[in-house]
mmCIF file with all atom_site columns, C-alpha atoms in Angstrom:
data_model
loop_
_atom_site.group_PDB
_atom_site.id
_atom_site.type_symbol
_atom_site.label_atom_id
_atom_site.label_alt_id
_atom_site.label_comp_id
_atom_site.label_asym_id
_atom_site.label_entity_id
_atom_site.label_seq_id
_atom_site.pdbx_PDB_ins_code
_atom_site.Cartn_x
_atom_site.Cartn_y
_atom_site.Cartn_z
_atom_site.occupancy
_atom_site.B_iso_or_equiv
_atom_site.pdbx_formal_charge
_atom_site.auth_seq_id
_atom_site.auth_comp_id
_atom_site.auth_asym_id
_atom_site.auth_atom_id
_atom_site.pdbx_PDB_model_num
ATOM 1  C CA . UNK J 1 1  ? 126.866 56.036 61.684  1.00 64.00 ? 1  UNK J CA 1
ATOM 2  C CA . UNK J 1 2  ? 125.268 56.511 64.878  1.00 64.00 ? 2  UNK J CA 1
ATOM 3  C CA . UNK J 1 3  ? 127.315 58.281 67.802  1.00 65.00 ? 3  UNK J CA 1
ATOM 4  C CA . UNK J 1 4  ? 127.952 55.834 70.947  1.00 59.00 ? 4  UNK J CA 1
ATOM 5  C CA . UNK J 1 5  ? 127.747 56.728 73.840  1.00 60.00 ? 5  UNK J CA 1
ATOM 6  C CA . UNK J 1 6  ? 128.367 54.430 77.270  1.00 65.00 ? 6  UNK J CA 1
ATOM 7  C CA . UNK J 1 7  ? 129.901 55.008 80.866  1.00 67.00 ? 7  UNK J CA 1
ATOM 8  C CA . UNK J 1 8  ? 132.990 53.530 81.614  1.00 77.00 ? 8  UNK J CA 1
ATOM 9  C CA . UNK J 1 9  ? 133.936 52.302 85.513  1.00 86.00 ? 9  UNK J CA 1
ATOM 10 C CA . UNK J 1 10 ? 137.684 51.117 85.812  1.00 89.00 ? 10 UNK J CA 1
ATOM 11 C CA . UNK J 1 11 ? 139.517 49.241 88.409  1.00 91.00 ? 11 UNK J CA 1
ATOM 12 C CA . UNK J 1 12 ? 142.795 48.157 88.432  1.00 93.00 ? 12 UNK J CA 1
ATOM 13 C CA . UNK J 1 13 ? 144.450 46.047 91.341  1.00 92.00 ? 13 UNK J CA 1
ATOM 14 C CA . UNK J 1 14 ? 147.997 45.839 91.065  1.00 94.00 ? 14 UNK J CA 1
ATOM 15 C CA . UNK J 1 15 ? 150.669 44.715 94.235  1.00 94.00 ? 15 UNK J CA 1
ATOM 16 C CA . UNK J 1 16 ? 147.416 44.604 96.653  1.00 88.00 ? 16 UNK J CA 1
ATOM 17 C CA . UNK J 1 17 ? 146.566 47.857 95.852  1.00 89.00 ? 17 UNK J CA 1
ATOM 18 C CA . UNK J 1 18 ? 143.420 49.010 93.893  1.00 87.00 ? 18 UNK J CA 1
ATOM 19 C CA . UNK J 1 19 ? 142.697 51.866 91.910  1.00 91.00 ? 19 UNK J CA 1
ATOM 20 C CA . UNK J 1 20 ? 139.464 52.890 90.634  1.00 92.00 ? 20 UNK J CA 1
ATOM 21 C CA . UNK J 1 21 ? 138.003 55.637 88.139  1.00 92.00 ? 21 UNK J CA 1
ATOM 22 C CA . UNK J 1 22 ? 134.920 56.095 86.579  1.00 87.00 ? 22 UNK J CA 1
ATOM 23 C CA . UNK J 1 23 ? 133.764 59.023 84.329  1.00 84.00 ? 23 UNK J CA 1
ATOM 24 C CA . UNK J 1 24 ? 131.023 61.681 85.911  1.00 79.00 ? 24 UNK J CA 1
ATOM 25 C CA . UNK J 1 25 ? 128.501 62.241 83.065  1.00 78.00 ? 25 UNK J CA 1
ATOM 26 C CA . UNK J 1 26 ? 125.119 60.817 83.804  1.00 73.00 ? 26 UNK J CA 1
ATOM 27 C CA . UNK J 1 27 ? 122.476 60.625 80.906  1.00 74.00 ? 27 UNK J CA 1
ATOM 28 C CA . UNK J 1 28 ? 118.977 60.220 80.033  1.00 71.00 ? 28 UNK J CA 1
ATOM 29 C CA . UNK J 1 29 ? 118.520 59.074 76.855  1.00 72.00 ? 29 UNK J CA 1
ATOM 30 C CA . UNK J 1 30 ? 120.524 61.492 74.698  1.00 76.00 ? 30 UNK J CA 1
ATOM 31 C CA . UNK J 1 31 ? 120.579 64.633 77.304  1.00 79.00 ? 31 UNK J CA 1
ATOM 32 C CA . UNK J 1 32 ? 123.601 64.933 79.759  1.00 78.00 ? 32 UNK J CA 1
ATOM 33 C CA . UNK J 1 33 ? 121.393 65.861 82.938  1.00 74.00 ? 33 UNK J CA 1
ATOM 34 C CA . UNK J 1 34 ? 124.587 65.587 85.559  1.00 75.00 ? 34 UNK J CA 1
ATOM 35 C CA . UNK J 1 35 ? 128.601 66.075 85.001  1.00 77.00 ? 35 UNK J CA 1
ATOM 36 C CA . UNK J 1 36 ? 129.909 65.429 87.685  1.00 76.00 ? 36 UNK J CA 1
ATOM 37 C CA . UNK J 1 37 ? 128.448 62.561 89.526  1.00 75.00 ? 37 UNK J CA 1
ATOM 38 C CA . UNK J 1 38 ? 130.578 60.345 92.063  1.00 77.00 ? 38 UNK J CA 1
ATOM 39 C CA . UNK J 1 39 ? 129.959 56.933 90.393  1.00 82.00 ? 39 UNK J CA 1
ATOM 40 C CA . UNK J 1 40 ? 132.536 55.664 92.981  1.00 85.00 ? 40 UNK J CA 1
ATOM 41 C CA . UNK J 1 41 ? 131.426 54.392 96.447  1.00 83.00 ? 41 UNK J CA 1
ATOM 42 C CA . UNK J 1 42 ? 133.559 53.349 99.499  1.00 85.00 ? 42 UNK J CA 1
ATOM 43 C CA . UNK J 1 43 ? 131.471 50.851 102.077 1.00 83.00 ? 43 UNK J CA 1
ATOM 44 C CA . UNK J 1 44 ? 131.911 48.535 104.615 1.00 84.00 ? 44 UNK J CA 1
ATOM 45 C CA . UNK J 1 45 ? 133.900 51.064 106.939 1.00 86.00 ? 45 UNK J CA 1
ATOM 46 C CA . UNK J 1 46 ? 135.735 51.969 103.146 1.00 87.00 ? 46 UNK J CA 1
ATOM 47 C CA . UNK J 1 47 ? 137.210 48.762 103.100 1.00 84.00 ? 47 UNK J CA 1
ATOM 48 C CA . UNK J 1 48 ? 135.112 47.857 99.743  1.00 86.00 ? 48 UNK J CA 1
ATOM 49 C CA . UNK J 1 49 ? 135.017 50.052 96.436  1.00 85.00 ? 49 UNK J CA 1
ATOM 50 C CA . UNK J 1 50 ? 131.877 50.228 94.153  1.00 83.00 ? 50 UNK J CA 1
ATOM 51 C CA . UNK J 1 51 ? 131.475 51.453 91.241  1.00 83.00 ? 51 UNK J CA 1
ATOM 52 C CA . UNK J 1 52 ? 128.689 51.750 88.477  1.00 78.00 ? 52 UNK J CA 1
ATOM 53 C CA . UNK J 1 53 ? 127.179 52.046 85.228  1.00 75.00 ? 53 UNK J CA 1
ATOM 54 C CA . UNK J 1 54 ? 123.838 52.438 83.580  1.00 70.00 ? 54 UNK J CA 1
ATOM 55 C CA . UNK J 1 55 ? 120.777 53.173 84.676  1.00 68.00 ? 55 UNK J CA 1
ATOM 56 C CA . UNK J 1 56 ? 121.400 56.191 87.844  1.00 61.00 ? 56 UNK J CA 1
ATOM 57 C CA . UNK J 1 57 ? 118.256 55.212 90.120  1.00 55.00 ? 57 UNK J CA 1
ATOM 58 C CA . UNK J 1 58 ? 119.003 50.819 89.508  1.00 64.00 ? 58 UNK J CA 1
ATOM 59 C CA . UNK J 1 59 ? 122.591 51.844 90.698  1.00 70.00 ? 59 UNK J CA 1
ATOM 60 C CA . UNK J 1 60 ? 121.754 53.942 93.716  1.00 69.00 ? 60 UNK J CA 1
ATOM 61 C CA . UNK J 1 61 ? 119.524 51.061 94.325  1.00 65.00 ? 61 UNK J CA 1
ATOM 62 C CA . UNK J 1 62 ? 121.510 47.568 93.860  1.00 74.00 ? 62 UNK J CA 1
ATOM 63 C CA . UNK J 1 63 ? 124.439 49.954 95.823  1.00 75.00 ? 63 UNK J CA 1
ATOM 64 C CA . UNK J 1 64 ? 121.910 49.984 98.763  1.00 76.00 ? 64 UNK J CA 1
ATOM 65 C CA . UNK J 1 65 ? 121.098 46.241 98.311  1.00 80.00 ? 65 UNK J CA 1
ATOM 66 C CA . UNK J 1 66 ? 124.489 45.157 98.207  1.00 83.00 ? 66 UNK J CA 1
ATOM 67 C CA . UNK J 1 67 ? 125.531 47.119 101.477 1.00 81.00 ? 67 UNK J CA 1
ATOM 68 C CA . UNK J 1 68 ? 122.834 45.404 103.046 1.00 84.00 ? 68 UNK J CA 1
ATOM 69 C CA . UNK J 1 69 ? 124.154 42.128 102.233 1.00 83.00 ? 69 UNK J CA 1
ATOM 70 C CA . UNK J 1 70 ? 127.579 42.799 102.966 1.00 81.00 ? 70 UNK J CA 1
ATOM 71 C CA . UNK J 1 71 ? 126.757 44.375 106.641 1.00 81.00 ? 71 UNK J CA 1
ATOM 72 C CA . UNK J 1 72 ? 124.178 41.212 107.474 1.00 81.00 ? 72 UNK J CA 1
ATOM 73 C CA . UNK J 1 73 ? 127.278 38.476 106.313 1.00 81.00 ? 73 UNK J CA 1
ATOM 74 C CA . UNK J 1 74 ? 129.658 40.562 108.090 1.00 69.00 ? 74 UNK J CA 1
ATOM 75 C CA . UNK J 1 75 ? 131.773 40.543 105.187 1.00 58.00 ? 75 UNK J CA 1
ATOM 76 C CA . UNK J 1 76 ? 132.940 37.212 105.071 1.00 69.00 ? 76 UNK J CA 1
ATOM 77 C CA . UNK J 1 77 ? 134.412 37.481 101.397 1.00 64.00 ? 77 UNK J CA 1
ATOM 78 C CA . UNK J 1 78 ? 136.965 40.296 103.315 1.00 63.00 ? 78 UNK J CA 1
ATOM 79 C CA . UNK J 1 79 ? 137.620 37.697 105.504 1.00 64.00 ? 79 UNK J CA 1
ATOM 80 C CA . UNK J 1 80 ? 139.290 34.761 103.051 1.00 59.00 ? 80 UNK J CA 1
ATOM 81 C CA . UNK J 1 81 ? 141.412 37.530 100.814 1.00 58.00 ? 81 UNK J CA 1
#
């Protein structure tokens, strides 16, 4: 049976209050090339909490993307919580 392998991002909001975690291993293919990466993000003067999964360089890059977005809309989404 083959050995899986995935990267996990967890958030949990409980009370108003969010917690996040996310594991540190980054892989290509079947080599662990980092350990200890910071999958984690705070944005939006840390008012927002990303995290991600997958593909290193398409997450660095969508996290970019969606700052963007969030700092031309002037975070209208914070707005209606």
């Amino acid at each position: 049976m083959a050995k899986i392998r995935s990267t996990t991002v967890l958030a949990v909001k409980k009370d108003g209050e969010v917690a996040m975690a996310a594991d540190g291993q980054v892989t290509l293919g079947n080599t662990v090339i980092k350990t200890e990466a910071k999958k984690i993000r705070k944005i939006y003067d840390d008012k927002i909490l990303l995290g991600f999964a997958g593909s290193t360089a398409d997450a660095f890059n969508l996290f970019d993307k969606f700052e963007a977005k969030v700092m031309s809309t002037q975070a209208i989404l914070l707005e209606q919580r």
